[in-house]
Coordinates of C-alpha atoms and ligand atoms in Angstrom, one line a residue:
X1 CA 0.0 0.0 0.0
X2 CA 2.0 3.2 -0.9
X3 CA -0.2 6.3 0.8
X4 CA 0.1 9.0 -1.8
X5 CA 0.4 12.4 -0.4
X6 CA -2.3 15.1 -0.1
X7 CA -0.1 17.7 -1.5
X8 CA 0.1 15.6 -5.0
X9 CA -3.5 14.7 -4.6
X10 CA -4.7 18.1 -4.5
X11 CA -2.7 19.2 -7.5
X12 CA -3.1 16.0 -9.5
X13 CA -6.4 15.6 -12.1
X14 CA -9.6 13.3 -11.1
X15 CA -9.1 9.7 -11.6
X16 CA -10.7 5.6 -11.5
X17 CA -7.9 4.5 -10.2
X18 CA -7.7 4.2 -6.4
X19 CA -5.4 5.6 -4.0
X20 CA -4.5 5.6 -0.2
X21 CA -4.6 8.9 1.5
X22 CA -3.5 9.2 5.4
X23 CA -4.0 12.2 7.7
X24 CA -5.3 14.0 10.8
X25 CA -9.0 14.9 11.0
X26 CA -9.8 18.2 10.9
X27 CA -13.6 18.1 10.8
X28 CA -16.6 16.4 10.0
X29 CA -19.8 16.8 9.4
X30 CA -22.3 14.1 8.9
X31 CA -25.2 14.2 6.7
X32 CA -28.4 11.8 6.3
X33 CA -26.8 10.5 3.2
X34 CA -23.6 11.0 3.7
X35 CA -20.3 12.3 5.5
X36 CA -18.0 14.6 4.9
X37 CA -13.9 14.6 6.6
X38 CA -11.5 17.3 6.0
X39 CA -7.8 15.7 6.1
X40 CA -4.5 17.2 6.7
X41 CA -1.3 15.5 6.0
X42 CA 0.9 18.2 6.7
X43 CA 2.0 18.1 3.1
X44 CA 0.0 20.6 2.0
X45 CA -1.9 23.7 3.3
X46 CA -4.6 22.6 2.0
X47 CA -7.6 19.7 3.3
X48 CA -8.4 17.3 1.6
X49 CA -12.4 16.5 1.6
X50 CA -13.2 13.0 1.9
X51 CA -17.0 11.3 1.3
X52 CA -18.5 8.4 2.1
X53 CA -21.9 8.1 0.8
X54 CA -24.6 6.3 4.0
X55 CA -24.7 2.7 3.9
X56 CA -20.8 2.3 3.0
X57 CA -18.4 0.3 5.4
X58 CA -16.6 4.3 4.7
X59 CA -19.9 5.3 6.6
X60 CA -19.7 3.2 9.3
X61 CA -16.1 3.6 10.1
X62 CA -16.3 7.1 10.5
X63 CA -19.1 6.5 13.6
X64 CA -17.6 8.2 16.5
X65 CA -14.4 9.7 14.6
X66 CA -13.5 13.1 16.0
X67 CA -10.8 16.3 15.2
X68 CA -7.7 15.0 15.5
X69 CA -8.2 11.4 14.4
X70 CA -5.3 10.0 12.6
X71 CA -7.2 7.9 9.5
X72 CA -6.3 6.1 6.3
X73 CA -8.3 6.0 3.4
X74 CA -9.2 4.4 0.2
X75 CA -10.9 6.0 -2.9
X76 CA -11.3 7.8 -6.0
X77 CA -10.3 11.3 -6.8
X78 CA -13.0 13.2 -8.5
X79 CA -13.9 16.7 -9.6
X80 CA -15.4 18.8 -6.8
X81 CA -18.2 20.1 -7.3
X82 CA -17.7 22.7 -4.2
X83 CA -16.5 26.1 -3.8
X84 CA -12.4 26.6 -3.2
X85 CA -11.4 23.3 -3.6
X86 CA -10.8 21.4 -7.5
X87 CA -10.9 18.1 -6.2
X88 CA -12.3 15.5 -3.4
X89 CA -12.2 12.0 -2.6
X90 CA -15.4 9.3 -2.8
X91 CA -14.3 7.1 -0.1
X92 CA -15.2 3.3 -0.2
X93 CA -12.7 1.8 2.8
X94 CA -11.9 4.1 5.9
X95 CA -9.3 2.9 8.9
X96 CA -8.8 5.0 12.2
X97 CA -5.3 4.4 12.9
X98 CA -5.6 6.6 15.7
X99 CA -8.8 7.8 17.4
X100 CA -8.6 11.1 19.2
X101 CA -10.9 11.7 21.8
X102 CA -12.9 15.1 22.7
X103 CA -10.1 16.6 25.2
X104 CA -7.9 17.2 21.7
X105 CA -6.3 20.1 22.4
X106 CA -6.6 22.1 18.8
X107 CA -10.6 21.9 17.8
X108 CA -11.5 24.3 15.0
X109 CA -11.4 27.3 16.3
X110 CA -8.4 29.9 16.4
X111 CA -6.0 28.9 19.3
X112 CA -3.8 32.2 20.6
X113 CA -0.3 31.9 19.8
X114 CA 0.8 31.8 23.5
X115 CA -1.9 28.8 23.7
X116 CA -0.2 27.0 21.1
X117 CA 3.4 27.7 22.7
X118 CA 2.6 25.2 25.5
X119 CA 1.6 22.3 23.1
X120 CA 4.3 22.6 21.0
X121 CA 3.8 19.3 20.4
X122 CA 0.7 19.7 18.9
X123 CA 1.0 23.0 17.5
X124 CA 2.5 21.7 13.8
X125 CA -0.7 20.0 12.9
X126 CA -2.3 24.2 13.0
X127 CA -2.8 25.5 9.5
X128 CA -0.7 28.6 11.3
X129 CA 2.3 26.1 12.0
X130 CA 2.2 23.8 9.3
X131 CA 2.9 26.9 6.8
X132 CA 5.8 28.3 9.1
X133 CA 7.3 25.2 9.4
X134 CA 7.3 24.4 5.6
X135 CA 8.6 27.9 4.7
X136 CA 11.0 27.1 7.0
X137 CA 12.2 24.5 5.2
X138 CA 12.1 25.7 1.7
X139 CA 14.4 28.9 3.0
X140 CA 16.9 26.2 4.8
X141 CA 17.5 24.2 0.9
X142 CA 17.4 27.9 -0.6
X143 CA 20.2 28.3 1.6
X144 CA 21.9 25.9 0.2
X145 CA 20.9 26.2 -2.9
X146 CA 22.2 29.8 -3.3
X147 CA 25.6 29.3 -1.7
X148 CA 26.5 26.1 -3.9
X149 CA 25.1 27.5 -6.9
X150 CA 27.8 30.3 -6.6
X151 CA 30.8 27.6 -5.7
X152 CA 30.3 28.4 -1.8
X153 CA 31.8 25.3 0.3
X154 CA 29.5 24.7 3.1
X155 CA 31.5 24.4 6.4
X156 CA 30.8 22.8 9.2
X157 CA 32.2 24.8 12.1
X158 CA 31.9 23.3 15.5
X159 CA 29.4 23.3 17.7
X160 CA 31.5 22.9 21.0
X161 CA 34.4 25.7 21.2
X162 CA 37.1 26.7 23.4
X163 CA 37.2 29.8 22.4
X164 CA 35.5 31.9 24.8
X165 CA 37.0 35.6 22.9
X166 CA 33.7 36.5 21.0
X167 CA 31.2 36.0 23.2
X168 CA 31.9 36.4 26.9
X169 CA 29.2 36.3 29.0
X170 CA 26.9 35.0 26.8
X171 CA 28.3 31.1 26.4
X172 CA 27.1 28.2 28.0
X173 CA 29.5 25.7 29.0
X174 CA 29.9 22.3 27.9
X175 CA 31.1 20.0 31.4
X176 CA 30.9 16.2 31.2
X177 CA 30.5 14.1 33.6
X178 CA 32.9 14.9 36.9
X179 CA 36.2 13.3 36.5
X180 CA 37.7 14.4 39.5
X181 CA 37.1 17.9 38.6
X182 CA 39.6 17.5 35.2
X183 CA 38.4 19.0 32.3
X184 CA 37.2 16.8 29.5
X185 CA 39.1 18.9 26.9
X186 CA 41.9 20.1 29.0
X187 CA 40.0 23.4 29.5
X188 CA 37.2 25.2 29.8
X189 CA 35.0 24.1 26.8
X190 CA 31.6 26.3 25.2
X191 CA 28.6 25.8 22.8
X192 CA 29.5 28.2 20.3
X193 CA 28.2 31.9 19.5
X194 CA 29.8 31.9 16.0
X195 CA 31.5 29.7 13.6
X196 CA 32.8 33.0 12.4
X197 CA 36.8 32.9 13.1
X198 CA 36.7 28.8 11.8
X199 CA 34.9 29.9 8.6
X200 CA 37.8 32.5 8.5
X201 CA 40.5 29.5 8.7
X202 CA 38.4 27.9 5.7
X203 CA 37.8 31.0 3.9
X204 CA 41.5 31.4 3.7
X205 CA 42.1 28.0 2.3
X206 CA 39.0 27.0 -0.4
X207 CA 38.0 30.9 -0.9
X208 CA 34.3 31.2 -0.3
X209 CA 32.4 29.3 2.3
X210 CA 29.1 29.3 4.5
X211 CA 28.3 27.8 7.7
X212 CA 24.9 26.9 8.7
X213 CA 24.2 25.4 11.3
X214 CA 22.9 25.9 15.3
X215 CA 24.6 28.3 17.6
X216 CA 24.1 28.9 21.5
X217 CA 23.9 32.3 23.2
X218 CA 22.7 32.3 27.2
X219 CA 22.1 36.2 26.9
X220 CA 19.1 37.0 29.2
X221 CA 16.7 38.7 26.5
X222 CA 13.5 37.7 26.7
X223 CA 12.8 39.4 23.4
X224 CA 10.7 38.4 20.5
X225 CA 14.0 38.3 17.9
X226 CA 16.4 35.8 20.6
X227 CA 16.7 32.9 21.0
X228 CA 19.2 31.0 23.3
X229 CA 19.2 28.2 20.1
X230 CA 19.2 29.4 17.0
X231 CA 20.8 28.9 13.3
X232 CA 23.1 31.0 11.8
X233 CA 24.5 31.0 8.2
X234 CA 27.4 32.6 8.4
X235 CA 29.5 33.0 4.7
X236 CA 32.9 34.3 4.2
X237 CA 34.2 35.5 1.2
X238 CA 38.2 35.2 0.7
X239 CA 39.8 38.1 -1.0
X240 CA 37.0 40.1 -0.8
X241 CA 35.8 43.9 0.7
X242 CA 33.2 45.5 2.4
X243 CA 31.4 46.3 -0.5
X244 CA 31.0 42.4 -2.3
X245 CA 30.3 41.6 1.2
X246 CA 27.2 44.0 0.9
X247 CA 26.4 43.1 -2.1
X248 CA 26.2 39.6 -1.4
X249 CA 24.6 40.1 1.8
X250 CA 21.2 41.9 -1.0
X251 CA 21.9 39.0 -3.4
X252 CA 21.1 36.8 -1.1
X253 CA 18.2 38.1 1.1
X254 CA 16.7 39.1 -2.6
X255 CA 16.9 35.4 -3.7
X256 CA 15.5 34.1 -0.3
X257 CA 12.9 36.6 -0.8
X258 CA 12.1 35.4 -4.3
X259 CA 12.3 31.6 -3.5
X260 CA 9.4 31.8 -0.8
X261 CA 7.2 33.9 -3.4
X262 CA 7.7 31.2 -6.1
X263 CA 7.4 28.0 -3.4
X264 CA 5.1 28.8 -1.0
X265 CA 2.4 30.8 -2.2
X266 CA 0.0 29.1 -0.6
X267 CA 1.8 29.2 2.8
X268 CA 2.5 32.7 2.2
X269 CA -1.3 33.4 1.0
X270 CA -2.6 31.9 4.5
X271 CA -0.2 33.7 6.9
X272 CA -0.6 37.0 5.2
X273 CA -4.6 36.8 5.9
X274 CA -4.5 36.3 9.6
X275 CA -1.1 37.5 10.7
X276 CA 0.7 40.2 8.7
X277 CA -1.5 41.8 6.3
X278 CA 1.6 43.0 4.1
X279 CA 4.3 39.9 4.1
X280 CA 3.9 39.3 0.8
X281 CA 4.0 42.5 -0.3
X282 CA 7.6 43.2 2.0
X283 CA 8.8 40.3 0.2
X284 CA 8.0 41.6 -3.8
X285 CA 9.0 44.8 -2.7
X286 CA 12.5 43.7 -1.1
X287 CA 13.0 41.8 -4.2
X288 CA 13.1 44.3 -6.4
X289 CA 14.2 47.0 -4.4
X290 CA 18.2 47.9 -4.5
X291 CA 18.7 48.4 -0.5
X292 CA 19.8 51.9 0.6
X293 CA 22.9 52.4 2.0
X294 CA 24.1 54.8 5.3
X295 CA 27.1 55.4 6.7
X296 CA 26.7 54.9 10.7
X297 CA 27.4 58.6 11.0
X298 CA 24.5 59.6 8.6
X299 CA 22.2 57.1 10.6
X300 CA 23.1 59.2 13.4
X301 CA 22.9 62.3 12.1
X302 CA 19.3 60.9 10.8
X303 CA 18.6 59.8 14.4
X304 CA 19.6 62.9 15.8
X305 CA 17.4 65.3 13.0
X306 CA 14.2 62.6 13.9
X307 CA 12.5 64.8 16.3
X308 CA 11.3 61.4 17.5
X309 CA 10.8 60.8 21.2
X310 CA 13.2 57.7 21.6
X311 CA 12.6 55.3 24.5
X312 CA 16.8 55.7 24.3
X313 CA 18.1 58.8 22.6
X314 CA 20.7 58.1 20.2
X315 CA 24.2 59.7 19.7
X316 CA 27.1 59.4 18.0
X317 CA 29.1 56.5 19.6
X318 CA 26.1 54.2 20.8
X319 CA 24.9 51.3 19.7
X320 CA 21.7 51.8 17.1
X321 CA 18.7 50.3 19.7
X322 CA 15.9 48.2 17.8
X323 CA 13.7 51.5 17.4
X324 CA 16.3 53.2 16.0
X325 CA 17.0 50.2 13.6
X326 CA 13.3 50.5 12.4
X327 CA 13.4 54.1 12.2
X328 CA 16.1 54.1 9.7
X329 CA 14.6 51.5 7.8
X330 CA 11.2 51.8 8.1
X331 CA 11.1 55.9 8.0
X332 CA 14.3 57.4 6.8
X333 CA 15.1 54.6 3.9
X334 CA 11.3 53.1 3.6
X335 CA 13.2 49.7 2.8
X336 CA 16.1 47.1 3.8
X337 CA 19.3 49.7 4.3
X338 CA 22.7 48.4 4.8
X339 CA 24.6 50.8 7.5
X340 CA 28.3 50.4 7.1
X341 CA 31.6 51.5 9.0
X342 CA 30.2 51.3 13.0
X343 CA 32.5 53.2 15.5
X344 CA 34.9 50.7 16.5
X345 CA 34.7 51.3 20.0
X346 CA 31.4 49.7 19.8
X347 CA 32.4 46.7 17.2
X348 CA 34.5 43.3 18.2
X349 CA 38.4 43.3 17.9
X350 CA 37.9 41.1 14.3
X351 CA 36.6 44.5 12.0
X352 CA 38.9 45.8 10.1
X353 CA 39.5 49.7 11.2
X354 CA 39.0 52.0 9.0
X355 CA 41.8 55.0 7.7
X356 CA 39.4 57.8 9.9
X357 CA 41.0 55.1 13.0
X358 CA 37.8 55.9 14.7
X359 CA 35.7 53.4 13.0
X360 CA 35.4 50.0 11.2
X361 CA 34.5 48.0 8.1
X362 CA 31.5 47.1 9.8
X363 CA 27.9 46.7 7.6
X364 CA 24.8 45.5 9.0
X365 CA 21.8 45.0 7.0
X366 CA 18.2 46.4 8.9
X367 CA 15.0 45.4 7.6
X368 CA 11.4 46.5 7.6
X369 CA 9.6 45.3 11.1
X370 CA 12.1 43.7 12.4
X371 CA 15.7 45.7 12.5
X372 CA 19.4 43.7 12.5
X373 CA 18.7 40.7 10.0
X374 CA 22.4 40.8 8.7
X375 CA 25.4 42.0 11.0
X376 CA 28.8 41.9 8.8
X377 CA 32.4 43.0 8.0
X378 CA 35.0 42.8 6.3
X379 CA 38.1 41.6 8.6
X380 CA 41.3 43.2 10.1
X381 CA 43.9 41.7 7.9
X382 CA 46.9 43.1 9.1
X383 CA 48.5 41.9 11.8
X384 CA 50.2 44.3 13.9
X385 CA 46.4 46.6 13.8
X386 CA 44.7 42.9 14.5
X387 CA 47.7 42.3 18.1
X388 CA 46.8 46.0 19.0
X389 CA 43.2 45.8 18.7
X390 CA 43.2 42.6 20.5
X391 CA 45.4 44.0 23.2
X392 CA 43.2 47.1 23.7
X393 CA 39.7 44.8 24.7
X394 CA 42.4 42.9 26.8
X395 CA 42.1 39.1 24.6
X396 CA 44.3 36.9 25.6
X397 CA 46.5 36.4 22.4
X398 CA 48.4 33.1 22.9
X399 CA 44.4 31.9 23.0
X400 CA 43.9 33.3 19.5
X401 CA 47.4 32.3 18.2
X402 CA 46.0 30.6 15.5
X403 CA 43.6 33.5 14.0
X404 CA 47.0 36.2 14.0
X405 CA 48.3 32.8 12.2
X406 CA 46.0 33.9 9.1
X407 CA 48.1 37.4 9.0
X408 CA 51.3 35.7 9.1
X409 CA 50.8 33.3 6.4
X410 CA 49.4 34.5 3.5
X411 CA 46.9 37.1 4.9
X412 CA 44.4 38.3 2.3
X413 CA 41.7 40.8 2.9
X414 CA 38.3 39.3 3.2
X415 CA 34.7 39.5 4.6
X416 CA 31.5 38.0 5.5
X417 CA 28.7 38.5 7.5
X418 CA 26.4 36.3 9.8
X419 CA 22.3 36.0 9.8
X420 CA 20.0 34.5 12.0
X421 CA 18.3 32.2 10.2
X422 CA 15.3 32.3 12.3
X423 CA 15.6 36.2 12.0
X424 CA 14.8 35.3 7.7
X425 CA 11.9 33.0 8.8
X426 CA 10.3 35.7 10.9
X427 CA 11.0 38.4 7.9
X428 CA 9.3 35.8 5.3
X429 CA 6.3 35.1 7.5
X430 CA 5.9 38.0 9.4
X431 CA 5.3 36.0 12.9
X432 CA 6.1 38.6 14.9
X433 CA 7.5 36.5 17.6
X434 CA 10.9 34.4 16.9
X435 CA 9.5 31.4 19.5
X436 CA 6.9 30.7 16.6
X437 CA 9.7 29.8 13.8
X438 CA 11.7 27.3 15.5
X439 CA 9.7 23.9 16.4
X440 CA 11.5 23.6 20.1
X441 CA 12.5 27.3 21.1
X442 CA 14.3 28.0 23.6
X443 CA 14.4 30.9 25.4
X444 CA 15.8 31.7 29.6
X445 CA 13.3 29.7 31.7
X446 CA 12.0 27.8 28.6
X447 CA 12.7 24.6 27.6
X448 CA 9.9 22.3 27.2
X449 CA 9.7 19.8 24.4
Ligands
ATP501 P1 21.2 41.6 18.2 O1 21.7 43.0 18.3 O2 19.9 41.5 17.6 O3 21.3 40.9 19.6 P2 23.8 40.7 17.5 O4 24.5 42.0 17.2 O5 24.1 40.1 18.9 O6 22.3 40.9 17.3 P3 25.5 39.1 15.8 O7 26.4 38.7 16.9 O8 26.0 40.0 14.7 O9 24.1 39.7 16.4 O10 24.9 37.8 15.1 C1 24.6 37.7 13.7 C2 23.1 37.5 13.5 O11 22.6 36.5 14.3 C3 22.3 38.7 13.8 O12 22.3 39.6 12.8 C4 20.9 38.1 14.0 O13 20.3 37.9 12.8 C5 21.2 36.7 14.6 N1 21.1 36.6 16.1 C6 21.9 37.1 17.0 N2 21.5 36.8 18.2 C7 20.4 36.0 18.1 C8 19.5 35.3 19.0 N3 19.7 35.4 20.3 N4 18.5 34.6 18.5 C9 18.3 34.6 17.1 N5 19.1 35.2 16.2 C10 20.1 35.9 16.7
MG502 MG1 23.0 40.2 20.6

């Protein structure tokens, strides 16, 4: 018996010849003559209606089925004569694999996203889920799909580090088992925050390469843009500047942009009715918009000229807050803007500084609704700047011995930036909270599932 999916059912023209469907109920309603069962497989975001006509074993089966059933079902696929759907299915064998009785969680009407959060087990079978998770998974192969279809190695950085340099403070450690109190690895070990400076190492050896792949940060924000799991792609370009680095950093969020609008319309259709009235719309008009570009001291100067009441006022020097990210790009650029060359005070030891010596090669990439989607840079290439800035933030150099390594031998400038891939599925969907893109979040106090 090979269960055809509902996706290929849907899209597929009537036929004699019978199939298998499976799914989960999501309603029924039952007739004098016969039934009707709307089916989910999770392929599609579509039902699928199923009838059995009174009288039929079909008929009888479906005594006492209820929402959230998990049934299998034989029959032919016919032209529907209803509105809003092409086809249906006349049912002549029905099995309940799985009955589900009346304390199932989801019944038809609209569950609050907070509900949903606490069955996270159940929540992928919502029409609301289903669609963010399959967008989600068309964006992860675009990924790919972008970065090897321009000769990008995909590198697989690791996910326990000892370098603690880039994100102190914000790493969770990795401890095994005690062993009278030795450390597994010789020292103390981290989930990483960044594959950035081992994408550098392989940058410098095959050129261009991307990391994706999950990264850890245990910073208390209980925002609706962290996570303390998330997954980062991270490319980096060898012999390369700030600039490519920009430009790739629009290529790509163009392309992702364009991928969902050509895979997921349906997805897309759904989540735009009952969640964010103009995602689709973002996403045609990032498409085919050419970002703007600011220097950090124009954003500031824009910041400054706002006559905005800020929660945090802004000046030169600070870092731009989440409401000043969306008031550059939201009200000053009305679009995705790329702000390059960040005061370095403000920027990590890696940037490459700038001639002015106050400021870096720094570019981050702000977005419509939801600020920071891209932070990037091109790196400090030369040693003896790379040993001073390193010496100034007080890093301990012997531990980074190998990155200064990368000026000795053969240094190059080059460049890449890092983007939170959960950060792309919020954009593309426009859930406005980052716990309802991942199918486990986690978040400080939250780890259920
Ligand atoms: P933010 O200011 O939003 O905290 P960041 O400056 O800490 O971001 P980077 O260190 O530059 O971010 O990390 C690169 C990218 O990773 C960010 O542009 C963002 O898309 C994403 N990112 C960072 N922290 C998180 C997080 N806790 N959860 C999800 N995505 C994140
Ligand atoms: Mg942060």
């Amino acid at each position: 018996m090979k269960r055809r999916r509902i996706r290929d059912v849907l899209a597929a023209p009537p036929s004699d010849t019978p199939i298998t469907v499976c799914g989960w109920v999501r309603t029924k309603r039952t007739a004098k003559r016969f039934a009707f069962l709307a089916i989910n497989d999770g392929s599609s975001q579509d039902t699928l209606q199923l009838i059995a006509d009174a009288g039929t074993p079909a008929f009888a089966a479906l005594d006492g089925v209820l929402t959230g059933a998990a049934v299998r079902a034989r029959g032919v696929v016919k032209a529907s004569p209803g509105a809003g759907q092409r086809v249906e299915m006349q049912i002549d064998a029905l099995d309940v694999l799985g009955p589900a009785p009346a304390d199932y969680p989801l019944q038809k009407k609209g569950h609050t996203l907070e509900f949903l959060r606490d069955i996270g087990h159940l929540r992928p079978r919502t029409n609301t889920f289903g669609a963010v998770f399959r967008v989600r998974n068309v964006l992860a192969a675009a990924v790919h799909e972008f970065f090897q279809g321009r000769g990008f190695v995909w590198a697989h950085t690791p996910i326990i580090t000892g370098s603690d340099c880039e994100g102190a403070g914000e790493m969770f450690r990795v401890a095994a088992p005690a062993a009278g109190g030795a450390e597994f690895f010789g020292r103390p070990a981290h989930l990483t925050v960044s594959g950035q400076l081992e994408a550098e190492f392989m940058a410098m050896a095959l050129g261009d390469v991307y990391t994706f792949g999950p990264t850890f940060r245990a910073e208390n924000s209980n925002t609706s843009r962290h996570l303390s799991e998330f997954w980062m792609i991270e490319p980096e370009m060898a012999f390369a500047d700030l600039d490519d680095d920009a430009a790739l950093a629009e290529d790509f969020l163009k392309a992702m942009c364009r991928t969902a609008l050509e895979r997921c319309g349906a997805e897309l259709a759904f989540l735009e009715k009952h969640y964010d009235a103009a995602s689709s719309g973002a996403l045609r008009d990032l498409a085919e918009s050419t970002f703007a570009r600011l220097s950090y001291t124009e954003a500031a100067d824009a910041l400054q000229k706002a006559g905005v009441d800020f929660e945090i006022p802004h000046a030169w020097g600070q870092e731009l807050a989440s409401e000043h990210e969306r008031y550059l790009t939201e009200q000053v650029c009305g679009g995705p803007v790329i702000v390059t060359d960040y005061p370095r005070a403000i920027k990590p030891f890696y940037m490459r500084v700038n001639d002015d010596g106050e400021t870096v090669a720094a570019m981050d990439v702000l977005a419509p609704r939801i600020g920071e989607i891209v932070g990037g840079s091109q790196r400090e290439e030369r040693l003896p700047v790379l040993e001073r800035r390193m010496d100034e933030l007080g890093l301990d150099r012997s531990e980074l011995a190998w990155y200064c390594d990368l000026r000795r031998y053969g240094s190059a400038e080059h460049a890449g930036f890092g983007l939170g891939f959960e950060r792309l599925v919020q954009f593309v969907t426009g859930m406005a909270n980052i716990r309802d893109v991942i199918p486990c979040p986690r978040a400080p106090g939250t780890i259920d599932f």
